CSV table of C-alpha atoms in Angstrom, one decimal:
chain,number,residue,atom,x,y,z
E,1,MET,CA,53.5,108.1,51.3
E,2,LYS,CA,54.4,111.0,53.6
E,3,ILE,CA,54.0,114.5,52.3
E,4,LEU,CA,55.8,117.5,53.8
E,5,ILE,CA,54.3,120.9,53.0
E,6,ILE,CA,56.6,123.9,53.5
E,7,ASN,CA,54.9,127.3,53.5
E,8,ALA,CA,57.0,130.4,53.1
E,9,SER,CA,54.7,133.4,52.8
E,10,VAL,CA,54.6,135.9,55.6
E,11,ARG,CA,51.0,136.5,54.7
E,12,ASN,CA,48.1,134.3,55.9
E,13,GLU,CA,44.7,134.5,54.2
E,14,ARG,CA,46.0,136.9,51.6
E,15,SER,CA,48.7,134.5,50.5
E,16,TYR,CA,48.2,132.9,47.1
E,17,SER,CA,51.1,130.4,47.7
E,18,ARG,CA,49.2,129.1,50.7
E,19,LYS,CA,46.1,128.8,48.5
E,20,LEU,CA,48.2,126.6,46.2
E,21,THR,CA,49.5,124.3,48.9
E,22,ARG,CA,46.0,123.9,50.3
E,23,LEU,CA,44.7,123.1,46.8
E,24,PHE,CA,47.5,120.6,46.4
E,25,ALA,CA,46.7,118.9,49.7
E,26,GLU,CA,43.0,118.7,49.0
E,27,ASN,CA,43.6,117.2,45.6
E,28,TRP,CA,46.2,114.7,46.8
E,29,LYS,CA,44.0,113.6,49.7
E,30,THR,CA,41.2,112.9,47.4
E,31,LYS,CA,43.4,110.6,45.2
E,32,PHE,CA,45.5,109.1,48.0
E,33,PRO,CA,43.4,109.2,51.2
E,34,HIS,CA,45.8,107.0,53.2
E,35,ASP,CA,48.8,109.3,52.7
E,36,THR,CA,49.8,111.5,55.6
E,37,PHE,CA,50.7,115.2,55.7
E,38,THR,CA,53.1,117.2,57.8
E,39,TYR,CA,53.2,121.0,57.7
E,40,ARG,CA,56.4,123.1,58.2
E,41,GLU,CA,56.0,126.8,58.6
E,42,THR,CA,58.9,129.1,57.6
E,43,GLY,CA,56.9,132.3,56.9
E,44,THR,CA,54.9,133.1,60.0
E,45,ASP,CA,57.1,131.1,62.4
E,46,THR,CA,60.7,132.1,62.9
E,47,ILE,CA,63.4,129.8,61.6
E,48,PRO,CA,66.6,131.1,63.2
E,49,ASN,CA,69.6,132.1,61.0
E,50,ILE,CA,72.6,129.9,61.3
E,51,ASP,CA,75.5,131.5,63.3
E,52,GLU,CA,79.1,130.8,64.2
E,53,SER,CA,78.2,128.3,66.9
E,54,TRP,CA,76.0,126.4,64.4
E,55,ILE,CA,78.8,126.3,61.9
E,56,ALA,CA,81.2,125.1,64.5
E,57,GLY,CA,78.9,122.2,65.4
E,58,ALA,CA,77.8,121.3,61.9
E,59,PHE,CA,81.2,120.9,60.5
E,60,LYS,CA,82.5,118.7,63.3
E,61,LYS,CA,82.3,115.0,63.1
E,62,PRO,CA,79.3,113.8,65.2
E,63,GLU,CA,81.5,111.8,67.5
E,64,ASP,CA,83.6,114.9,68.2
E,65,ARG,CA,80.7,117.2,69.1
E,66,THR,CA,80.5,118.5,72.6
E,67,GLU,CA,77.2,119.3,74.4
E,68,GLU,CA,77.9,122.9,73.5
E,69,ASN,CA,78.2,121.9,69.8
E,70,GLN,CA,75.0,119.9,69.9
E,71,LYS,CA,72.7,122.6,71.2
E,72,PRO,CA,72.7,125.0,68.2
E,73,LEU,CA,71.9,122.0,65.9
E,74,GLN,CA,68.8,120.8,67.7
E,75,LEU,CA,66.3,122.4,65.3
E,76,SER,CA,68.5,121.6,62.3
E,77,ASN,CA,68.6,117.9,63.3
E,78,GLU,CA,64.8,117.9,63.5
E,79,LEU,CA,64.4,119.5,60.1
E,80,VAL,CA,66.9,117.2,58.5
E,81,GLN,CA,65.2,114.1,60.0
E,82,GLU,CA,61.9,115.5,58.7
E,83,LEU,CA,63.2,115.6,55.2
E,84,LYS,CA,64.6,112.1,55.4
E,85,GLU,CA,61.3,110.7,56.7
E,86,HIS,CA,59.1,112.2,54.0
E,87,ASP,CA,58.7,111.1,50.4
E,88,VAL,CA,57.3,114.2,48.8
E,89,TYR,CA,58.0,117.9,49.5
E,90,VAL,CA,55.6,120.6,48.5
E,91,ILE,CA,57.1,124.1,48.7
E,92,GLY,CA,54.7,127.1,48.6
E,93,THR,CA,56.6,130.3,48.2
E,94,PRO,CA,56.1,133.8,46.9
E,95,MET,CA,58.9,135.7,45.1
E,96,TYR,CA,60.3,138.4,47.2
E,97,ASN,CA,62.7,140.7,45.4
E,98,TRP,CA,63.3,138.1,42.7
E,99,SER,CA,64.3,135.4,45.3
E,100,VAL,CA,62.8,133.4,48.2
E,101,PRO,CA,61.5,134.8,51.5
E,102,ALA,CA,64.1,135.2,54.3
E,103,GLY,CA,62.4,132.5,56.4
E,104,LEU,CA,62.7,129.9,53.6
E,105,LYS,CA,66.3,130.9,53.0
E,106,ALA,CA,67.0,130.4,56.8
E,107,TYR,CA,65.3,127.0,56.5
E,108,ILE,CA,67.5,126.0,53.6
E,109,ASP,CA,70.6,127.0,55.6
E,110,GLN,CA,69.4,124.8,58.4
E,111,VAL,CA,69.0,121.7,56.2
E,112,MET,CA,72.0,122.0,53.9
E,113,ARG,CA,74.0,119.8,56.2
E,114,ILE,CA,77.3,118.3,55.1
E,115,ASN,CA,77.3,114.5,55.4
E,116,GLU,CA,73.6,114.7,56.3
E,117,THR,CA,71.8,115.9,53.2
E,118,TRP,CA,74.9,116.2,50.9
E,119,LYS,CA,78.6,115.5,50.9
E,120,PHE,CA,81.7,115.9,48.8
E,121,ARG,CA,82.3,112.8,46.7
E,122,SER,CA,85.9,112.4,47.8
E,123,GLY,CA,85.2,113.4,51.4
E,124,VAL,CA,87.2,116.7,51.0
E,125,PRO,CA,86.2,119.9,49.2
E,126,ASP,CA,86.3,118.8,45.5
E,127,GLY,CA,83.5,120.7,43.8
E,128,ASP,CA,81.7,117.4,43.3
E,129,TYR,CA,78.5,117.3,45.3
E,130,VAL,CA,76.6,114.1,46.1
E,131,GLY,CA,73.0,114.4,47.4
E,132,LEU,CA,72.0,112.1,50.3
E,133,LEU,CA,68.2,112.4,50.0
E,134,GLU,CA,67.2,109.5,47.9
E,135,ASN,CA,63.9,108.6,46.2
E,136,LYS,CA,62.3,112.0,46.9
E,137,LYS,CA,60.1,114.3,44.9
E,138,VAL,CA,59.6,118.1,45.1
E,139,PHE,CA,56.7,120.2,43.9
E,140,ILE,CA,57.5,123.9,43.9
E,141,LEU,CA,54.4,126.0,43.9
E,142,SER,CA,55.5,129.6,43.4
E,143,THR,CA,53.7,133.0,43.1
E,144,ARG,CA,55.1,136.1,41.5
E,145,GLY,CA,53.8,139.6,40.9
E,146,ASP,CA,55.2,140.0,37.4
E,147,THR,CA,55.6,137.6,34.5
E,148,GLY,CA,58.2,136.2,32.1
E,149,TYR,CA,60.4,134.4,34.7
E,150,GLY,CA,60.5,131.1,32.8
E,151,GLU,CA,63.6,129.7,31.1
E,152,ASN,CA,64.5,131.9,28.0
E,153,GLU,CA,61.8,134.4,28.9
E,154,LYS,CA,62.5,138.1,29.4
E,155,ASN,CA,62.9,137.9,33.2
E,156,GLY,CA,64.4,134.5,33.4
E,157,HIS,CA,67.8,135.8,34.2
E,158,ILE,CA,66.6,137.4,37.4
E,159,ASN,CA,64.6,134.4,38.6
E,160,PHE,CA,66.5,133.5,41.8
E,161,GLN,CA,63.4,131.8,43.2
E,162,THR,CA,62.5,128.6,41.4
E,163,THR,CA,65.9,128.3,39.8
E,164,TYR,CA,67.6,128.5,43.2
E,165,LEU,CA,65.2,126.0,44.8
E,166,LYS,CA,65.7,123.5,42.0
E,167,HIS,CA,69.5,123.9,42.3
E,168,ILE,CA,69.5,123.5,46.1
E,169,PHE,CA,67.3,120.4,46.2
E,170,GLY,CA,69.3,118.9,43.3
E,171,ILE,CA,72.5,119.2,45.3
E,172,MET,CA,70.7,117.4,48.2
E,173,GLY,CA,69.8,114.6,45.7
E,174,VAL,CA,66.3,115.4,44.7
E,175,ASN,CA,66.1,115.6,40.9
E,176,ASP,CA,62.4,114.7,40.5
E,177,ILE,CA,61.2,118.3,40.6
E,178,THR,CA,57.9,119.8,39.3
E,179,ILE,CA,57.4,123.6,39.2
E,180,HIS,CA,54.1,125.3,38.9
E,181,SER,CA,54.1,129.1,39.0
E,182,LEU,CA,51.3,131.6,39.4
E,183,ASP,CA,52.3,134.9,37.7
E,184,ASN,CA,50.8,138.3,37.3
E,185,GLU,CA,49.5,138.8,40.8
E,186,GLU,CA,50.3,142.5,40.7
E,187,PHE,CA,48.4,143.0,37.5
E,188,GLY,CA,45.1,141.6,38.8
E,189,GLY,CA,42.0,141.6,36.5
E,190,GLU,CA,41.6,139.2,33.6
E,191,VAL,CA,45.3,138.5,33.2
E,192,PHE,CA,45.6,137.3,36.8
E,193,GLU,CA,42.4,135.3,36.6
E,194,ASN,CA,43.7,133.5,33.5
E,195,SER,CA,47.0,132.7,35.4
E,196,LYS,CA,45.0,131.3,38.4
E,197,ASN,CA,42.8,129.2,36.2
E,198,LYS,CA,45.8,127.7,34.5
E,199,ILE,CA,47.7,126.8,37.7
E,200,PHE,CA,44.6,125.5,39.5
E,201,LYS,CA,44.0,123.1,36.6
E,202,ALA,CA,47.6,122.0,36.7
E,203,ILE,CA,47.6,121.3,40.4
E,204,GLU,CA,44.3,119.4,40.1
E,205,SER,CA,45.9,117.2,37.5
E,206,ILE,CA,48.7,116.1,39.9
E,207,PRO,CA,50.0,113.5,40.0
């Protein structure tokens, strides 16, 4: 299998989401030594925001695109192809202001491509989205400063991080999604140590 790890934190060694993706990779390689890994950086590398020229190219039929239309889509084409070629996606992301980092949002905008990763069922805007990424699995490894962001928990209504990612990948056709979240980073001390021990054990038990 081919594993794609997507890191989103703007921090390096101080990033706990990166620690989680490293732990995931180490654990997976031990169990499946013949699988291969690709790393995509959205936190410390710049993923450009889409712009008007990108939209003009993306929403044209491929056969109608000019050279001018193609140029803004070069990175997007690479990222979309990367998703198609891999079997498992591992997303390591902190929560920034109750959502995902800007770099990860820019990445999502680049890969949410009509007729590439999703389409309208009827071929015209009908509100019925069909995902085009088949037989894929996503692991979302998230970190958060506070706690209570799970479903039906006190802060669940302002969790625009994991709920957003689950929705986005679901539209692209990926419904096999596992979420592991490390909470309480801002608290530190024993409460954070307990959170780390819990998620470390969960990751080590994958798959």
